[in-house]
Amino acid sequence: MKEYDLSNYVCPLSKIKASEALDALSELKTIKLILGDIDSLKSVAQELKKRGLKPSFNREDESRFVLIIAE
Amino acid sequence: MTNRETLMSKKQNNNKSNHDLRVYTDITQLIADPDNPTPLVRVNRSNPNQEFQIFLKLESYNPFGSIKDRIAFKMLTSLEIGGKTVVEPSSGNTGIALTCIANALGIPIEIAVPEKIPEEKKVLLKFLGANVMEADDALCPLFPAEGARGLVNALIHSPATKDTYVSPNQYENNLNVQTHYQTTGPEIWKQTQGKIDYFFAGYGTCGTITGIGKYLKEQNPNIKIIGIEPDSMDHKLPGMKRITGLSEDLIPKILDRSVIDESVQVSDEDAYSAAIELARKDGIPVGPTTGAILYVAQQYAKTHKGLAVVISPDDAFKYASFYKDIINTK
């Protein structure tokens, strides 16, 4: 599973990077996204909803949100 | 002396330039100032009442084609760049001006633009060599309807990119106001011989209306300052911003409402119609934001007397595709 640590990007850069990662989902099958703030989480969640994807979600701490997304 | 210091020095010594012969040692010396003002041209056949004289301040006569040339030079030459890449959100005009000046200084630059600006502006930026990032208006929930601004904010604040980028940030940069206070305002006062009664300008970054408004009010508190905004958030007036209904944190921090007497809203249709009428009756090709501002002045003309100055931020040529859409539907 390929991991994309986007915790150093704030919104909307995190969303742009996440979208690029999601574009490769059909090839990679499963990816892990790590986000660093709540605004990034909200905007990436919007993008996932738009694409019809349901991630598994884990909040590791106040500034680390982990999403596992399968095709 | 660095390129930047050389250009700043030349501009500061601009009064030594020979504006009669119009011979210059670099392009930035052509940027307007009280010794080299942009023209003030009277509107004749498009004015319904000649007792309310309307003059257009034609900012397209700046070397890079718009009012933004004035602030771009000041902001860029005052910025501590330190080897970083300059990045700025722009609906086109600031980006074009910044890129031209950055090119003259040898500074790398990236411009974030809304997807909806005219194709001509995007092509021009790419022609100038800027790295152009197109941003969907809805890209960033922190800046609803201003994705380009959100993108630059992220580049400046993300731990991964903040050491790479620096931004003049025209929305918060006091030089945006100061430049108009020191140049455009005094030019208008001098060109009208202090007889101006009304000043019309659009809301955008709000540097123009705040800087000029403040200067004119200090000369004569009776001068009326009228601000123009689009009548909806979804408009086709690039560079103009609807202030009404915006949350306080999204309103440009440099806006000083105390200098503004009245705000008026204009539709795209009225703005484009006024611009087209001006081109066809007075032979002055202006951009749609000028059309919006002029439309309001024309409404004033029906019931007022006096001398009015309307800011014309740029000309029609960068909006050919937008005008084409309007003309084809009429």
PDB file of C-alpha atoms in Angstrom, chain A residues 1-63:
ATOM      1  CA  MET A   1       0.000   0.000   0.000  1.00  0.00           C
ATOM      2  CA  LYS A   2       1.427   3.344  -1.017  1.00  0.00           C
ATOM      3  CA  GLU A   3       1.481   6.020   1.681  1.00  0.00           C
ATOM      4  CA  TYR A   4       1.116   9.735   0.989  1.00  0.00           C
ATOM      5  CA  ASP A   5       2.111  11.861   3.959  1.00  0.00           C
ATOM      6  CA  LEU A   6       0.397  15.209   3.278  1.00  0.00           C
ATOM      7  CA  SER A   7       0.615  16.445   6.852  1.00  0.00           C
ATOM      8  CA  ASN A   8       3.019  19.193   5.788  1.00  0.00           C
ATOM      9  CA  TYR A   9       0.493  20.655   3.345  1.00  0.00           C
ATOM     10  CA  VAL A  10      -2.380  22.882   4.429  1.00  0.00           C
ATOM     11  CA  CYS A  11      -5.671  23.156   2.580  1.00  0.00           C
ATOM     12  CA  PRO A  12      -6.111  23.370  -0.422  1.00  0.00           C
ATOM     13  CA  LEU A  13      -2.619  22.078  -1.278  1.00  0.00           C
ATOM     14  CA  SER A  14      -3.420  18.918   0.692  1.00  0.00           C
ATOM     15  CA  LYS A  15      -6.577  18.460  -1.384  1.00  0.00           C
ATOM     16  CA  ILE A  16      -4.660  18.944  -4.650  1.00  0.00           C
ATOM     17  CA  LYS A  17      -2.009  16.401  -3.594  1.00  0.00           C
ATOM     18  CA  ALA A  18      -4.690  13.988  -2.396  1.00  0.00           C
ATOM     19  CA  SER A  19      -6.515  14.306  -5.725  1.00  0.00           C
ATOM     20  CA  GLU A  20      -3.306  13.446  -7.556  1.00  0.00           C
ATOM     21  CA  ALA A  21      -2.915  10.382  -5.337  1.00  0.00           C
ATOM     22  CA  LEU A  22      -6.543   9.372  -5.901  1.00  0.00           C
ATOM     23  CA  ASP A  23      -6.021   9.616  -9.654  1.00  0.00           C
ATOM     24  CA  ALA A  24      -3.552   6.728  -9.279  1.00  0.00           C
ATOM     25  CA  LEU A  25      -5.937   4.624  -7.173  1.00  0.00           C
ATOM     26  CA  SER A  26      -7.051   2.342  -9.998  1.00  0.00           C
ATOM     27  CA  GLU A  27      -3.440   1.323 -10.485  1.00  0.00           C
ATOM     28  CA  LEU A  28      -2.433   1.159  -6.806  1.00  0.00           C
ATOM     29  CA  LYS A  29      -5.725  -0.388  -5.558  1.00  0.00           C
ATOM     30  CA  THR A  30      -5.257   0.907  -1.989  1.00  0.00           C
ATOM     31  CA  ILE A  31      -3.595   4.073  -0.698  1.00  0.00           C
ATOM     32  CA  LYS A  32      -2.974   5.655   2.671  1.00  0.00           C
ATOM     33  CA  LEU A  33      -3.367   9.434   3.077  1.00  0.00           C
ATOM     34  CA  ILE A  34      -2.048  11.257   6.137  1.00  0.00           C
ATOM     35  CA  LEU A  35      -3.447  14.733   6.722  1.00  0.00           C
ATOM     36  CA  GLY A  36      -2.328  17.302   9.258  1.00  0.00           C
ATOM     37  CA  ASP A  37      -5.319  19.577   9.913  1.00  0.00           C
ATOM     38  CA  ILE A  38      -9.072  19.508  10.123  1.00  0.00           C
ATOM     39  CA  ASP A  39      -9.616  21.801   7.103  1.00  0.00           C
ATOM     40  CA  SER A  40      -7.568  19.442   4.958  1.00  0.00           C
ATOM     41  CA  LEU A  41      -9.610  16.526   6.270  1.00  0.00           C
ATOM     42  CA  LYS A  42     -12.882  18.305   5.385  1.00  0.00           C
ATOM     43  CA  SER A  43     -11.823  19.187   1.859  1.00  0.00           C
ATOM     44  CA  VAL A  44     -10.344  15.750   1.127  1.00  0.00           C
ATOM     45  CA  ALA A  45     -13.543  14.176   2.501  1.00  0.00           C
ATOM     46  CA  GLN A  46     -15.504  16.300  -0.006  1.00  0.00           C
ATOM     47  CA  GLU A  47     -13.280  15.038  -2.805  1.00  0.00           C
ATOM     48  CA  LEU A  48     -13.729  11.412  -1.716  1.00  0.00           C
ATOM     49  CA  LYS A  49     -17.497  11.852  -1.586  1.00  0.00           C
ATOM     50  CA  LYS A  50     -17.437  13.364  -5.080  1.00  0.00           C
ATOM     51  CA  ARG A  51     -15.587  10.287  -6.317  1.00  0.00           C
ATOM     52  CA  GLY A  52     -17.884   7.881  -4.453  1.00  0.00           C
ATOM     53  CA  LEU A  53     -15.094   6.557  -2.231  1.00  0.00           C
ATOM     54  CA  LYS A  54     -15.529   5.549   1.428  1.00  0.00           C
ATOM     55  CA  PRO A  55     -12.282   5.522   3.409  1.00  0.00           C
ATOM     56  CA  SER A  56     -11.479   3.934   6.718  1.00  0.00           C
ATOM     57  CA  PHE A  57     -10.545   6.683   9.106  1.00  0.00           C
ATOM     58  CA  ASN A  58      -8.273   6.929  12.119  1.00  0.00           C
ATOM     59  CA  ARG A  59      -7.538  10.070  14.119  1.00  0.00           C
ATOM     60  CA  GLU A  60      -4.119   9.410  15.628  1.00  0.00           C
ATOM     61  CA  ASP A  61      -3.907  12.771  17.385  1.00  0.00           C
ATOM     62  CA  GLU A  62      -5.003  16.418  17.023  1.00  0.00           C
ATOM     63  CA  SER A  63      -2.848  16.925  13.930  1.00  0.00           C
TER      64      SER A  63
END
